[in-house]
Each structure stands twice: as structure tokens, then as C-alpha cells.
Amino acid sequence: MSNSEHRENLERQIREHQPRIRSFIKTRVTSQEDADDIAQDVFFQFVKTMETTHNPIENISGWLFRVAKNLIINKGKKRKESSLPMEANYDEDGDIISSLFPQTEESDSPVNVYIRSLMWQELEQALAELPVEQREIFELTEMEGFPVKDIAETTGVPVNTLLSRKHYAVKYLRKRLKSTYEELINQ
């Protein structure tokens, strides 16, 4: 594929996916400015990944939504930025998403973008292996940002039951993803 064909393909993909990604982001952040920043970052990472990796993105839509979720989570946390750790920090109360996918200036390097995309794929596979109740509470709290108390009120399931389900999900995900994470970081 020539450079002009490659560029046209990228532009077509962006035009095709941009409305849905922007809509997805707008419903999950409070300000229009944050939504615009996140959308710009999503497509910047998409172009960068498409231009620097030899492995094509198989599911572009899924990849874009995963990157958007990651950026939304990190924007919402307003955590102090830290560099990509050389070993995973798995404390019991820690946030598994943030520990696996930190956002820093270095995190936009092609290697880190590639590592994050592989880890998202592994996370999705690991989530699919969980019992439905554990997967749902993990996704609602960690990926969608809903408070456990709100989920309990909506579903009628006691808070302690939801916390227990989430605990088992996090425990499983940490164990399941730790070796993959360490292999990628230590390459």
C-alpha cells in the first residue's frame, strides 16, 4: 500500500469511527473540553499505532473504544502522573486498570502504546473468563466509573456482596494478567 493510500485509509477510518467515539466519550466526561481532548488523544494514538506497528489492528472499533475507556478512566482519576513501572504494583486496594495502563508523557511511545493494546486484549479475554456477576461489577466500577453504592441501589444487591464479587474479580485478573504484563515489560 502506498503512502497516499495508507493516509486515505487512515482518514476514512477516522471519519467512520469518530462520531461514535466522540458520543461515547461525551456521555462519560463532564466537560466538552475534556471530551475533545480525549477524542483527539484517541485518534492520535490510533494514527501513531497504525503508522508504527507491523501488526494491523484487527478490530479497529474495539481498539478505539478500549483506548477511549482508558483515557476516560485516567482523566477521571486525576492521579499524579508516574512513569510506566518496571514491575506491576499489585497492592490489595490498588486500581488494576491504572496500574496496567498508566498515562504519562512516556506512555505515548510506540512501545508503550503497543503494550497497552496487548494488555487490553488480554484484559478482555480475562474478563470473558469471569463469572457474569464478577465481570459486571468489575466493568461497572473500574471501566464505567460507577460507585458501588449506586450499583447496589439500582440492582438491589447488597454492597458487601458487590464488593466481594469485585474482590474475586480483581484477584483473578491480577493473577491472570501478571505474567503477561511482566513478559511484555521485561522484553
PDB file of C-alpha atoms in Angstrom:
ATOM      1  CA  MET A   1       0.000   0.000   0.000  1.00  0.00           C
ATOM      2  CA  SER A   2       1.425   3.388  -0.980  1.00  0.00           C
ATOM      3  CA  ASN A   3       1.763   6.254   1.482  1.00  0.00           C
ATOM      4  CA  SER A   4      -1.163   8.129  -0.056  1.00  0.00           C
ATOM      5  CA  GLU A   5      -3.367   5.000   0.060  1.00  0.00           C
ATOM      6  CA  HIS A   6      -2.325   4.399   3.655  1.00  0.00           C
ATOM      7  CA  ARG A   7      -3.142   8.021   4.588  1.00  0.00           C
ATOM      8  CA  GLU A   8      -6.521   7.831   2.799  1.00  0.00           C
ATOM      9  CA  ASN A   9      -7.327   4.594   4.647  1.00  0.00           C
ATOM     10  CA  LEU A  10      -6.477   6.234   7.999  1.00  0.00           C
ATOM     11  CA  GLU A  11      -8.601   9.274   7.196  1.00  0.00           C
ATOM     12  CA  ARG A  12     -11.515   7.045   6.142  1.00  0.00           C
ATOM     13  CA  GLN A  13     -11.253   5.011   9.351  1.00  0.00           C
ATOM     14  CA  ILE A  14     -11.211   8.184  11.458  1.00  0.00           C
ATOM     15  CA  ARG A  15     -14.249   9.645   9.638  1.00  0.00           C
ATOM     16  CA  GLU A  16     -16.099   6.355  10.049  1.00  0.00           C
ATOM     17  CA  HIS A  17     -15.409   5.865  13.762  1.00  0.00           C
ATOM     18  CA  GLN A  18     -15.132   9.438  15.050  1.00  0.00           C
ATOM     19  CA  PRO A  19     -18.867  10.157  15.625  1.00  0.00           C
ATOM     20  CA  ARG A  20     -19.418   7.029  17.764  1.00  0.00           C
ATOM     21  CA  ILE A  21     -16.209   7.510  19.743  1.00  0.00           C
ATOM     22  CA  ARG A  22     -16.987  11.188  20.387  1.00  0.00           C
ATOM     23  CA  SER A  23     -20.518  10.311  21.502  1.00  0.00           C
ATOM     24  CA  PHE A  24     -19.178   7.559  23.782  1.00  0.00           C
ATOM     25  CA  ILE A  25     -16.702   9.965  25.375  1.00  0.00           C
ATOM     26  CA  LYS A  26     -19.193  12.846  25.763  1.00  0.00           C
ATOM     27  CA  THR A  27     -21.548  10.681  27.810  1.00  0.00           C
ATOM     28  CA  ARG A  28     -18.751   9.786  30.232  1.00  0.00           C
ATOM     29  CA  VAL A  29     -16.968  13.075  30.951  1.00  0.00           C
ATOM     30  CA  THR A  30     -18.260  16.300  32.446  1.00  0.00           C
ATOM     31  CA  SER A  31     -16.799  18.943  30.167  1.00  0.00           C
ATOM     32  CA  GLN A  32     -16.802  19.411  26.403  1.00  0.00           C
ATOM     33  CA  GLU A  33     -13.127  20.414  26.593  1.00  0.00           C
ATOM     34  CA  ASP A  34     -12.198  17.103  28.272  1.00  0.00           C
ATOM     35  CA  ALA A  35     -14.260  15.191  25.700  1.00  0.00           C
ATOM     36  CA  ASP A  36     -12.481  16.961  22.838  1.00  0.00           C
ATOM     37  CA  ASP A  37      -9.052  16.348  24.414  1.00  0.00           C
ATOM     38  CA  ILE A  38      -9.764  12.662  24.953  1.00  0.00           C
ATOM     39  CA  ALA A  39     -11.134  12.184  21.430  1.00  0.00           C
ATOM     40  CA  GLN A  40      -8.083  13.895  19.976  1.00  0.00           C
ATOM     41  CA  ASP A  41      -5.802  11.648  22.060  1.00  0.00           C
ATOM     42  CA  VAL A  42      -7.684   8.517  20.960  1.00  0.00           C
ATOM     43  CA  PHE A  43      -7.226   9.282  17.288  1.00  0.00           C
ATOM     44  CA  PHE A  44      -3.658  10.480  17.790  1.00  0.00           C
ATOM     45  CA  GLN A  45      -2.818   7.105  19.354  1.00  0.00           C
ATOM     46  CA  PHE A  46      -4.694   5.338  16.548  1.00  0.00           C
ATOM     47  CA  VAL A  47      -2.683   7.093  13.826  1.00  0.00           C
ATOM     48  CA  LYS A  48       0.558   6.595  15.723  1.00  0.00           C
ATOM     49  CA  THR A  49      -0.146   2.890  16.215  1.00  0.00           C
ATOM     50  CA  MET A  50      -1.191   2.377  12.600  1.00  0.00           C
ATOM     51  CA  GLU A  51       1.983   4.085  11.382  1.00  0.00           C
ATOM     52  CA  THR A  52       4.429   2.382  13.741  1.00  0.00           C
ATOM     53  CA  THR A  53       3.260  -1.183  14.216  1.00  0.00           C
ATOM     54  CA  HIS A  54       3.694  -4.017  11.782  1.00  0.00           C
ATOM     55  CA  ASN A  55       0.713  -5.875  13.229  1.00  0.00           C
ATOM     56  CA  PRO A  56      -2.540  -4.359  11.977  1.00  0.00           C
ATOM     57  CA  ILE A  57      -5.304  -3.669  14.465  1.00  0.00           C
ATOM     58  CA  GLU A  58      -7.800  -6.466  13.888  1.00  0.00           C
ATOM     59  CA  ASN A  59     -10.849  -4.861  15.496  1.00  0.00           C
ATOM     60  CA  ILE A  60     -10.448  -1.116  14.986  1.00  0.00           C
ATOM     61  CA  SER A  61     -13.729  -0.196  16.659  1.00  0.00           C
ATOM     62  CA  GLY A  62     -12.952  -2.285  19.745  1.00  0.00           C
ATOM     63  CA  TRP A  63      -9.432  -0.894  19.914  1.00  0.00           C
ATOM     64  CA  LEU A  64     -10.688   2.708  19.721  1.00  0.00           C
ATOM     65  CA  PHE A  65     -13.271   2.120  22.455  1.00  0.00           C
ATOM     66  CA  ARG A  66     -10.637   0.495  24.703  1.00  0.00           C
ATOM     67  CA  VAL A  67      -8.278   3.446  24.255  1.00  0.00           C
ATOM     68  CA  ALA A  68     -11.160   5.856  24.909  1.00  0.00           C
ATOM     69  CA  LYS A  69     -12.118   3.967  28.105  1.00  0.00           C
ATOM     70  CA  ASN A  70      -8.508   4.028  29.250  1.00  0.00           C
ATOM     71  CA  LEU A  71      -8.184   7.761  28.691  1.00  0.00           C
ATOM     72  CA  ILE A  72     -11.530   8.482  30.367  1.00  0.00           C
ATOM     73  CA  ILE A  73     -10.556   6.426  33.409  1.00  0.00           C
ATOM     74  CA  ASN A  74      -7.219   8.178  33.696  1.00  0.00           C
ATOM     75  CA  LYS A  75      -8.767  11.618  33.203  1.00  0.00           C
ATOM     76  CA  GLY A  76     -11.358  10.856  35.894  1.00  0.00           C
ATOM     77  CA  LYS A  77      -8.825   9.650  38.404  1.00  0.00           C
ATOM     78  CA  LYS A  78      -6.788  12.875  38.132  1.00  0.00           C
ATOM     79  CA  ARG A  79      -3.898  10.915  39.536  1.00  0.00           C
ATOM     80  CA  LYS A  80      -0.417  12.234  39.775  1.00  0.00           C
ATOM     81  CA  GLU A  81       1.365  11.006  36.677  1.00  0.00           C
ATOM     82  CA  SER A  82       4.029   8.385  37.168  1.00  0.00           C
ATOM     83  CA  SER A  83       6.221   6.596  34.681  1.00  0.00           C
ATOM     84  CA  LEU A  84       5.430   3.126  33.406  1.00  0.00           C
ATOM     85  CA  PRO A  85       6.522   0.825  36.239  1.00  0.00           C
ATOM     86  CA  MET A  86       9.126  -1.824  35.521  1.00  0.00           C
ATOM     87  CA  GLU A  87       7.182  -4.225  37.687  1.00  0.00           C
ATOM     88  CA  ALA A  88       3.492  -4.312  38.368  1.00  0.00           C
ATOM     89  CA  ASN A  89       2.304  -2.773  41.620  1.00  0.00           C
ATOM     90  CA  TYR A  90      -0.422  -5.078  42.839  1.00  0.00           C
ATOM     91  CA  ASP A  91      -1.423  -3.812  46.257  1.00  0.00           C
ATOM     92  CA  GLU A  92      -4.730  -5.155  47.546  1.00  0.00           C
ATOM     93  CA  ASP A  93      -6.569  -1.818  47.324  1.00  0.00           C
ATOM     94  CA  GLY A  94      -4.888  -0.716  44.096  1.00  0.00           C
ATOM     95  CA  ASP A  95      -6.603   0.068  40.847  1.00  0.00           C
ATOM     96  CA  ILE A  96      -5.768  -2.706  38.379  1.00  0.00           C
ATOM     97  CA  ILE A  97      -6.646  -0.616  35.316  1.00  0.00           C
ATOM     98  CA  SER A  98      -4.411   2.303  36.304  1.00  0.00           C
ATOM     99  CA  SER A  99      -1.567   0.019  37.328  1.00  0.00           C
ATOM    100  CA  LEU A 100      -1.630  -1.740  33.961  1.00  0.00           C
ATOM    101  CA  PHE A 101      -2.322   1.312  31.814  1.00  0.00           C
ATOM    102  CA  PRO A 102      -0.708   4.412  33.354  1.00  0.00           C
ATOM    103  CA  GLN A 103      -0.756   7.623  31.329  1.00  0.00           C
ATOM    104  CA  THR A 104       2.467   9.632  31.250  1.00  0.00           C
ATOM    105  CA  GLU A 105       4.472  11.524  28.712  1.00  0.00           C
ATOM    106  CA  GLU A 106       6.449   8.334  28.028  1.00  0.00           C
ATOM    107  CA  SER A 107       3.250   6.294  27.662  1.00  0.00           C
ATOM    108  CA  ASP A 108       2.693   7.653  24.155  1.00  0.00           C
ATOM    109  CA  SER A 109       5.835   5.964  22.878  1.00  0.00           C
ATOM    110  CA  PRO A 110       5.096   3.337  20.216  1.00  0.00           C
ATOM    111  CA  VAL A 111       6.312   0.559  22.512  1.00  0.00           C
ATOM    112  CA  ASN A 112       4.009   1.614  25.357  1.00  0.00           C
ATOM    113  CA  VAL A 113       1.048   2.100  23.032  1.00  0.00           C
ATOM    114  CA  TYR A 114       1.648  -1.415  21.720  1.00  0.00           C
ATOM    115  CA  ILE A 115       1.984  -2.850  25.252  1.00  0.00           C
ATOM    116  CA  ARG A 116      -1.270  -1.180  26.305  1.00  0.00           C
ATOM    117  CA  SER A 117      -3.100  -2.550  23.263  1.00  0.00           C
ATOM    118  CA  LEU A 118      -1.875  -6.077  24.022  1.00  0.00           C
ATOM    119  CA  MET A 119      -2.812  -5.728  27.700  1.00  0.00           C
ATOM    120  CA  TRP A 120      -6.321  -4.531  26.775  1.00  0.00           C
ATOM    121  CA  GLN A 121      -6.718  -7.620  24.610  1.00  0.00           C
ATOM    122  CA  GLU A 122      -5.567  -9.825  27.494  1.00  0.00           C
ATOM    123  CA  LEU A 123      -7.874  -7.977  29.901  1.00  0.00           C
ATOM    124  CA  GLU A 124     -10.851  -8.523  27.608  1.00  0.00           C
ATOM    125  CA  GLN A 125     -10.070 -12.233  27.361  1.00  0.00           C
ATOM    126  CA  ALA A 126      -9.623 -12.494  31.129  1.00  0.00           C
ATOM    127  CA  LEU A 127     -12.914 -10.637  31.754  1.00  0.00           C
ATOM    128  CA  ALA A 128     -14.709 -13.097  29.474  1.00  0.00           C
ATOM    129  CA  GLU A 129     -13.453 -15.929  31.696  1.00  0.00           C
ATOM    130  CA  LEU A 130     -15.027 -14.464  34.853  1.00  0.00           C
ATOM    131  CA  PRO A 131     -18.480 -15.393  36.144  1.00  0.00           C
ATOM    132  CA  VAL A 132     -21.032 -12.851  34.851  1.00  0.00           C
ATOM    133  CA  GLU A 133     -21.671 -11.259  38.289  1.00  0.00           C
ATOM    134  CA  GLN A 134     -17.960 -10.654  38.884  1.00  0.00           C
ATOM    135  CA  ARG A 135     -17.349  -9.334  35.378  1.00  0.00           C
ATOM    136  CA  GLU A 136     -20.293  -6.932  35.563  1.00  0.00           C
ATOM    137  CA  ILE A 137     -19.304  -5.366  38.896  1.00  0.00           C
ATOM    138  CA  PHE A 138     -15.700  -5.008  37.745  1.00  0.00           C
ATOM    139  CA  GLU A 139     -16.706  -3.366  34.455  1.00  0.00           C
ATOM    140  CA  LEU A 140     -19.243  -1.054  36.093  1.00  0.00           C
ATOM    141  CA  THR A 141     -16.855   0.182  38.772  1.00  0.00           C
ATOM    142  CA  GLU A 142     -13.478   0.111  37.043  1.00  0.00           C
ATOM    143  CA  MET A 143     -14.358   0.811  33.418  1.00  0.00           C
ATOM    144  CA  GLU A 144     -17.554   2.813  33.690  1.00  0.00           C
ATOM    145  CA  GLY A 145     -16.716   4.565  36.974  1.00  0.00           C
ATOM    146  CA  PHE A 146     -19.973   3.865  38.812  1.00  0.00           C
ATOM    147  CA  PRO A 147     -19.842   3.885  42.634  1.00  0.00           C
ATOM    148  CA  VAL A 148     -20.634   0.528  44.262  1.00  0.00           C
ATOM    149  CA  LYS A 149     -23.316   2.197  46.387  1.00  0.00           C
ATOM    150  CA  ASP A 150     -25.165   3.385  43.260  1.00  0.00           C
ATOM    151  CA  ILE A 151     -24.958  -0.076  41.692  1.00  0.00           C
ATOM    152  CA  ALA A 152     -26.334  -1.614  44.903  1.00  0.00           C
ATOM    153  CA  GLU A 153     -29.269   0.813  44.912  1.00  0.00           C
ATOM    154  CA  THR A 154     -30.033   0.150  41.254  1.00  0.00           C
ATOM    155  CA  THR A 155     -29.725  -3.637  41.352  1.00  0.00           C
ATOM    156  CA  GLY A 156     -30.914  -4.343  44.899  1.00  0.00           C
ATOM    157  CA  VAL A 157     -27.768  -6.423  45.533  1.00  0.00           C
ATOM    158  CA  PRO A 158     -26.142  -5.605  48.911  1.00  0.00           C
ATOM    159  CA  VAL A 159     -22.961  -3.504  48.824  1.00  0.00           C
ATOM    160  CA  ASN A 160     -20.953  -6.200  50.631  1.00  0.00           C
ATOM    161  CA  THR A 161     -21.973  -8.796  48.043  1.00  0.00           C
ATOM    162  CA  LEU A 162     -20.908  -6.495  45.212  1.00  0.00           C
ATOM    163  CA  LEU A 163     -17.599  -5.733  46.945  1.00  0.00           C
ATOM    164  CA  SER A 164     -16.984  -9.447  47.427  1.00  0.00           C
ATOM    165  CA  ARG A 165     -17.666 -10.138  43.750  1.00  0.00           C
ATOM    166  CA  LYS A 166     -15.345  -7.321  42.733  1.00  0.00           C
ATOM    167  CA  HIS A 167     -12.657  -8.597  45.105  1.00  0.00           C
ATOM    168  CA  TYR A 168     -12.737 -12.043  43.485  1.00  0.00           C
ATOM    169  CA  ALA A 169     -12.697 -10.488  40.005  1.00  0.00           C
ATOM    170  CA  VAL A 170      -9.685  -8.294  40.806  1.00  0.00           C
ATOM    171  CA  LYS A 171      -7.870 -11.196  42.464  1.00  0.00           C
ATOM    172  CA  TYR A 172      -8.409 -13.379  39.381  1.00  0.00           C
ATOM    173  CA  LEU A 173      -7.495 -10.614  36.916  1.00  0.00           C
ATOM    174  CA  ARG A 174      -4.290  -9.749  38.767  1.00  0.00           C
ATOM    175  CA  LYS A 175      -3.195 -13.375  38.765  1.00  0.00           C
ATOM    176  CA  ARG A 176      -4.229 -13.899  35.145  1.00  0.00           C
ATOM    177  CA  LEU A 177      -2.611 -10.709  33.803  1.00  0.00           C
ATOM    178  CA  LYS A 178       0.536 -10.573  35.936  1.00  0.00           C
ATOM    179  CA  SER A 179       2.624 -12.972  33.850  1.00  0.00           C
ATOM    180  CA  THR A 180       1.594 -11.327  30.560  1.00  0.00           C
ATOM    181  CA  TYR A 181       2.405  -7.893  31.962  1.00  0.00           C
ATOM    182  CA  GLU A 182       5.806  -8.991  33.236  1.00  0.00           C
ATOM    183  CA  GLU A 183       6.645 -10.677  29.915  1.00  0.00           C
ATOM    184  CA  LEU A 184       5.835  -7.503  27.992  1.00  0.00           C
ATOM    185  CA  ILE A 185       7.704  -5.174  30.337  1.00  0.00           C
ATOM    186  CA  ASN A 186      10.806  -7.353  30.545  1.00  0.00           C
ATOM    187  CA  GLN A 187      11.228  -7.834  26.786  1.00  0.00           C
TER     188      GLN A 187
END
